Coordinates of C-alpha atoms in Angstrom, one line a residue:
M223 CA -41.4 -48.3 31.4
S224 CA -40.8 -45.8 34.2
G225 CA -41.5 -42.1 34.1
I226 CA -43.9 -39.6 35.6
V227 CA -46.7 -40.5 33.2
A228 CA -45.9 -44.2 32.8
G229 CA -48.9 -46.3 31.5
K230 CA -51.0 -43.3 30.6
L231 CA -52.6 -42.8 27.2
A232 CA -52.1 -39.2 25.9
F233 CA -53.9 -37.4 23.0
V234 CA -51.9 -34.4 21.6
T235 CA -53.2 -32.0 18.9
G236 CA -50.9 -29.9 16.7
A237 CA -48.4 -32.8 17.1
G238 CA -46.9 -32.4 13.6
S239 CA -44.4 -29.7 14.6
G240 CA -43.1 -27.3 17.2
I241 CA -44.5 -27.4 20.8
G242 CA -46.9 -30.3 19.9
R243 CA -44.1 -32.5 18.6
A244 CA -42.0 -31.8 21.6
V245 CA -44.9 -32.6 23.9
C246 CA -45.3 -36.0 22.2
R247 CA -41.5 -36.7 22.6
I248 CA -41.3 -35.8 26.3
L249 CA -44.6 -37.6 27.1
A250 CA -43.2 -40.7 25.4
R251 CA -39.9 -40.4 27.1
E252 CA -41.8 -40.3 30.4
G253 CA -43.7 -43.6 29.6
A254 CA -46.9 -42.5 28.0
K255 CA -48.5 -44.1 25.0
V256 CA -49.0 -41.1 22.6
I257 CA -51.8 -40.5 20.1
A258 CA -50.3 -37.7 18.0
S259 CA -52.8 -35.8 15.9
D260 CA -52.5 -33.0 13.3
Q261 CA -54.1 -31.8 10.2
N262 CA -50.9 -32.7 8.3
S263 CA -50.7 -36.4 8.0
K264 CA -47.0 -36.6 6.9
N265 CA -45.8 -34.4 9.7
V266 CA -47.6 -36.3 12.4
A267 CA -46.3 -39.6 11.0
D268 CA -42.8 -38.1 11.2
T269 CA -43.4 -37.2 14.8
V270 CA -44.5 -40.7 15.8
A271 CA -41.5 -42.2 14.1
T272 CA -39.2 -40.3 16.5
L273 CA -40.9 -41.4 19.7
E274 CA -39.4 -43.7 22.3
G275 CA -41.2 -46.8 23.3
G276 CA -44.0 -48.4 21.4
D277 CA -47.7 -48.5 20.7
H278 CA -48.0 -44.8 19.6
T279 CA -50.4 -43.7 16.9
A280 CA -50.5 -40.9 14.3
L281 CA -54.0 -39.6 13.4
T282 CA -55.0 -36.9 10.9
V283 CA -57.5 -34.7 12.7
N284 CA -59.2 -31.3 12.0
V285 CA -59.8 -29.7 15.4
T286 CA -62.5 -27.4 14.0
S287 CA -64.7 -30.4 13.1
S288 CA -66.5 -32.3 15.8
K289 CA -67.0 -35.2 13.3
S290 CA -63.2 -35.4 12.7
I291 CA -62.5 -35.4 16.5
N292 CA -65.3 -37.9 17.3
D293 CA -64.0 -40.3 14.6
A294 CA -60.5 -40.0 16.1
F295 CA -61.7 -40.9 19.5
K296 CA -63.7 -43.8 18.2
S297 CA -60.6 -45.2 16.5
V298 CA -58.5 -44.6 19.7
I299 CA -61.1 -46.5 21.8
E300 CA -61.2 -49.4 19.3
R301 CA -57.4 -49.7 19.4
Y302 CA -56.7 -49.1 23.1
A303 CA -60.0 -50.2 24.6
K304 CA -60.2 -46.9 26.5
P305 CA -60.1 -43.2 25.9
P306 CA -57.0 -41.2 26.6
T307 CA -56.8 -39.6 30.1
L308 CA -54.2 -37.1 29.1
V309 CA -55.1 -34.4 26.6
V310 CA -52.9 -31.6 25.3
N311 CA -54.4 -29.0 23.0
S312 CA -51.5 -27.7 21.1
A313 CA -53.1 -27.1 17.6
G314 CA -52.8 -23.4 16.8
I315 CA -52.4 -21.0 13.9
T316 CA -51.6 -17.4 13.3
R317 CA -52.9 -15.0 10.7
D318 CA -51.1 -11.8 11.6
K319 CA -52.2 -8.4 10.3
Y320 CA -52.9 -5.0 11.7
M321 CA -56.5 -4.9 12.9
L322 CA -57.6 -2.4 10.3
K323 CA -56.3 -4.7 7.6
L324 CA -57.4 -8.0 9.2
S325 CA -60.0 -9.9 7.1
E326 CA -63.0 -11.5 8.6
E327 CA -61.9 -14.8 7.2
D328 CA -58.5 -14.5 9.0
F329 CA -60.2 -13.6 12.2
D330 CA -62.6 -16.5 12.0
Q331 CA -59.9 -19.1 11.1
V332 CA -57.7 -18.2 14.1
I333 CA -60.7 -18.3 16.5
N334 CA -61.9 -21.6 15.0
V335 CA -58.6 -23.4 15.3
N336 CA -57.3 -21.9 18.5
L337 CA -60.4 -21.4 20.6
K338 CA -63.2 -23.5 19.1
G339 CA -60.7 -26.4 18.4
T340 CA -59.6 -26.4 22.1
F341 CA -63.2 -26.4 23.2
L342 CA -64.3 -29.3 20.9
V343 CA -61.4 -31.5 21.7
T344 CA -61.7 -30.9 25.5
Q345 CA -65.5 -31.5 25.5
I346 CA -65.3 -34.7 23.5
A347 CA -62.3 -36.0 25.4
V348 CA -63.8 -35.4 28.9
K349 CA -67.1 -36.8 27.9
A350 CA -65.4 -40.0 26.7
M351 CA -63.4 -40.2 30.0
V352 CA -66.5 -39.8 32.2
E353 CA -68.5 -42.2 30.2
A354 CA -65.7 -44.8 30.4
G355 CA -65.3 -44.3 34.1
V356 CA -61.6 -43.3 33.8
S357 CA -61.8 -39.6 34.4
N358 CA -60.4 -39.6 38.0
G359 CA -56.8 -38.4 37.8
A360 CA -57.1 -37.2 34.2
S361 CA -55.5 -34.1 33.0
V362 CA -56.1 -31.6 30.2
V363 CA -53.4 -29.0 29.3
N364 CA -54.2 -26.1 26.9
I365 CA -51.5 -24.3 25.1
A366 CA -52.3 -20.6 25.3
S367 CA -49.8 -17.7 25.0
I368 CA -48.4 -14.9 27.0
I369 CA -49.9 -12.7 24.3
A370 CA -53.3 -13.6 25.9
K371 CA -52.2 -11.3 28.8
L372 CA -50.0 -8.8 27.0
G373 CA -51.5 -8.3 23.6
N374 CA -49.3 -7.8 20.6
I375 CA -49.3 -5.6 17.5
G376 CA -50.7 -7.4 14.5
Q377 CA -52.2 -10.1 16.6
T378 CA -55.7 -9.0 17.7
N379 CA -57.2 -12.3 16.4
Y380 CA -54.5 -14.4 18.0
S381 CA -54.5 -12.6 21.4
A382 CA -58.3 -12.8 21.6
S383 CA -58.2 -16.6 20.8
K384 CA -55.6 -17.3 23.4
A385 CA -57.2 -15.1 26.1
G386 CA -60.4 -17.1 25.4
V387 CA -58.5 -20.3 26.0
V388 CA -57.2 -19.0 29.4
A389 CA -60.7 -17.9 30.5
M390 CA -62.3 -21.2 29.2
T391 CA -59.7 -23.2 31.2
K392 CA -60.6 -21.4 34.4
S393 CA -64.4 -21.9 33.9
A394 CA -63.9 -25.6 32.9
S395 CA -61.8 -26.2 36.0
M396 CA -64.9 -25.3 38.1
E397 CA -66.9 -27.9 36.2
F398 CA -64.4 -30.7 35.8
G399 CA -63.2 -31.0 39.4
K400 CA -66.1 -33.2 40.5
F401 CA -65.0 -35.8 37.8
G402 CA -61.4 -35.8 39.0
V403 CA -60.2 -34.0 35.8
R404 CA -57.7 -31.3 36.2
I405 CA -57.4 -28.7 33.5
N406 CA -54.6 -26.0 33.2
A407 CA -53.2 -23.6 30.6
V408 CA -49.6 -23.0 29.6
L409 CA -48.6 -19.6 28.4
P410 CA -45.4 -19.8 26.3
G411 CA -43.5 -16.6 25.5
F412 CA -41.4 -16.5 22.3
I413 CA -40.5 -20.0 21.4
K414 CA -38.4 -21.1 18.4
T415 CA -40.9 -23.1 16.3
P416 CA -42.0 -23.3 12.7
M417 CA -44.6 -20.8 13.6
T418 CA -41.9 -18.2 14.4
D419 CA -39.7 -19.1 11.4
A420 CA -41.5 -16.4 9.4
V421 CA -40.6 -13.8 12.0
P422 CA -37.6 -11.7 10.9
E423 CA -34.4 -12.3 12.9
H424 CA -34.3 -8.7 14.2
I425 CA -37.8 -9.1 15.6
L426 CA -36.8 -12.3 17.3
G427 CA -33.8 -10.5 18.6
M428 CA -36.0 -7.8 20.1
A429 CA -38.2 -10.5 21.7
A430 CA -35.1 -12.2 23.2
A431 CA -34.0 -8.9 24.6
K432 CA -37.2 -8.5 26.4
S433 CA -36.6 -11.7 28.4
P434 CA -34.4 -11.3 31.5
L435 CA -32.8 -14.6 30.3
N436 CA -31.9 -12.8 27.0
R437 CA -33.1 -15.5 24.6
V438 CA -36.1 -17.2 23.1
G439 CA -37.3 -20.5 24.4
T440 CA -37.3 -24.0 22.9
P441 CA -40.2 -26.3 22.4
D442 CA -38.8 -28.8 24.9
E443 CA -38.8 -26.2 27.6
V444 CA -42.6 -25.8 27.2
A445 CA -43.1 -29.6 26.8
E446 CA -41.4 -30.3 30.2
V447 CA -43.9 -28.1 31.9
V448 CA -46.8 -29.6 30.0
T449 CA -45.7 -33.1 31.0
F450 CA -45.4 -32.1 34.6
L451 CA -49.0 -30.8 34.5
C452 CA -50.1 -34.1 32.9
S453 CA -48.5 -36.1 35.7
N454 CA -49.6 -36.7 39.3
K455 CA -46.7 -34.5 40.4
S456 CA -49.1 -31.5 39.8
S457 CA -52.1 -33.2 41.6
F458 CA -53.2 -29.9 43.2
V459 CA -52.6 -27.6 40.2
H460 CA -56.0 -26.9 38.7
G461 CA -57.4 -24.0 36.7
A462 CA -53.9 -22.4 36.6
S463 CA -52.2 -20.4 33.9
I464 CA -48.5 -21.2 34.0
E465 CA -46.2 -18.8 32.1
V466 CA -43.1 -20.2 30.3
T467 CA -41.6 -17.0 29.0
G468 CA -38.1 -16.6 30.4
G469 CA -39.5 -13.8 32.5
Y470 CA -40.9 -11.8 29.5
H471 CA -43.9 -9.8 30.7

């Protein structure tokens, strides 16, 4: 199969819906074998059922648990005889409330999934690549958010978690270069996903109006950029934070 990531093995978290599902679809279209992972086993199985090509896998993974991630990577190596060299950290949650009403539990959950989860998956994946001698030319892409830069009312926990992802990506790029592993972050703006389905229409309308393109984005528009960053087409892009916002800033 031809495509800009043909023959590559990709591991995608948060693959059950939204941006993660779109990333799986575009990577598969461009020739990758996709390991789609999510905490929701039905949703991730549905994702894999829609992918072009063959030899894709659905895995149930809890990104806040190093045991769950390690078990997933063991099963991947057993099946494919090597670890994935493309990793996309798309698992994320929101627990939106004004800061003065935000519970400690809701703060911890968002940090654990969005920031710690990205750390654990990246650490375990890159270790596996290095140990298997397949790290040269590998790529990690972390889904952050434009809210990491701008902040947002009701999202002190979410903005902190995504700003952490951006900073961690920059620091990791300084460490991973010697192994030939590139790592970058993508900062989506307002994208129409199940995560935004709970947002009232008039708020989405306000968000769209803040974009010079006067609309919200689609998961595929983010996934195309992610796939470019996974490919050798972006071979000198490293430690970057790429905004996909329709000009919203």
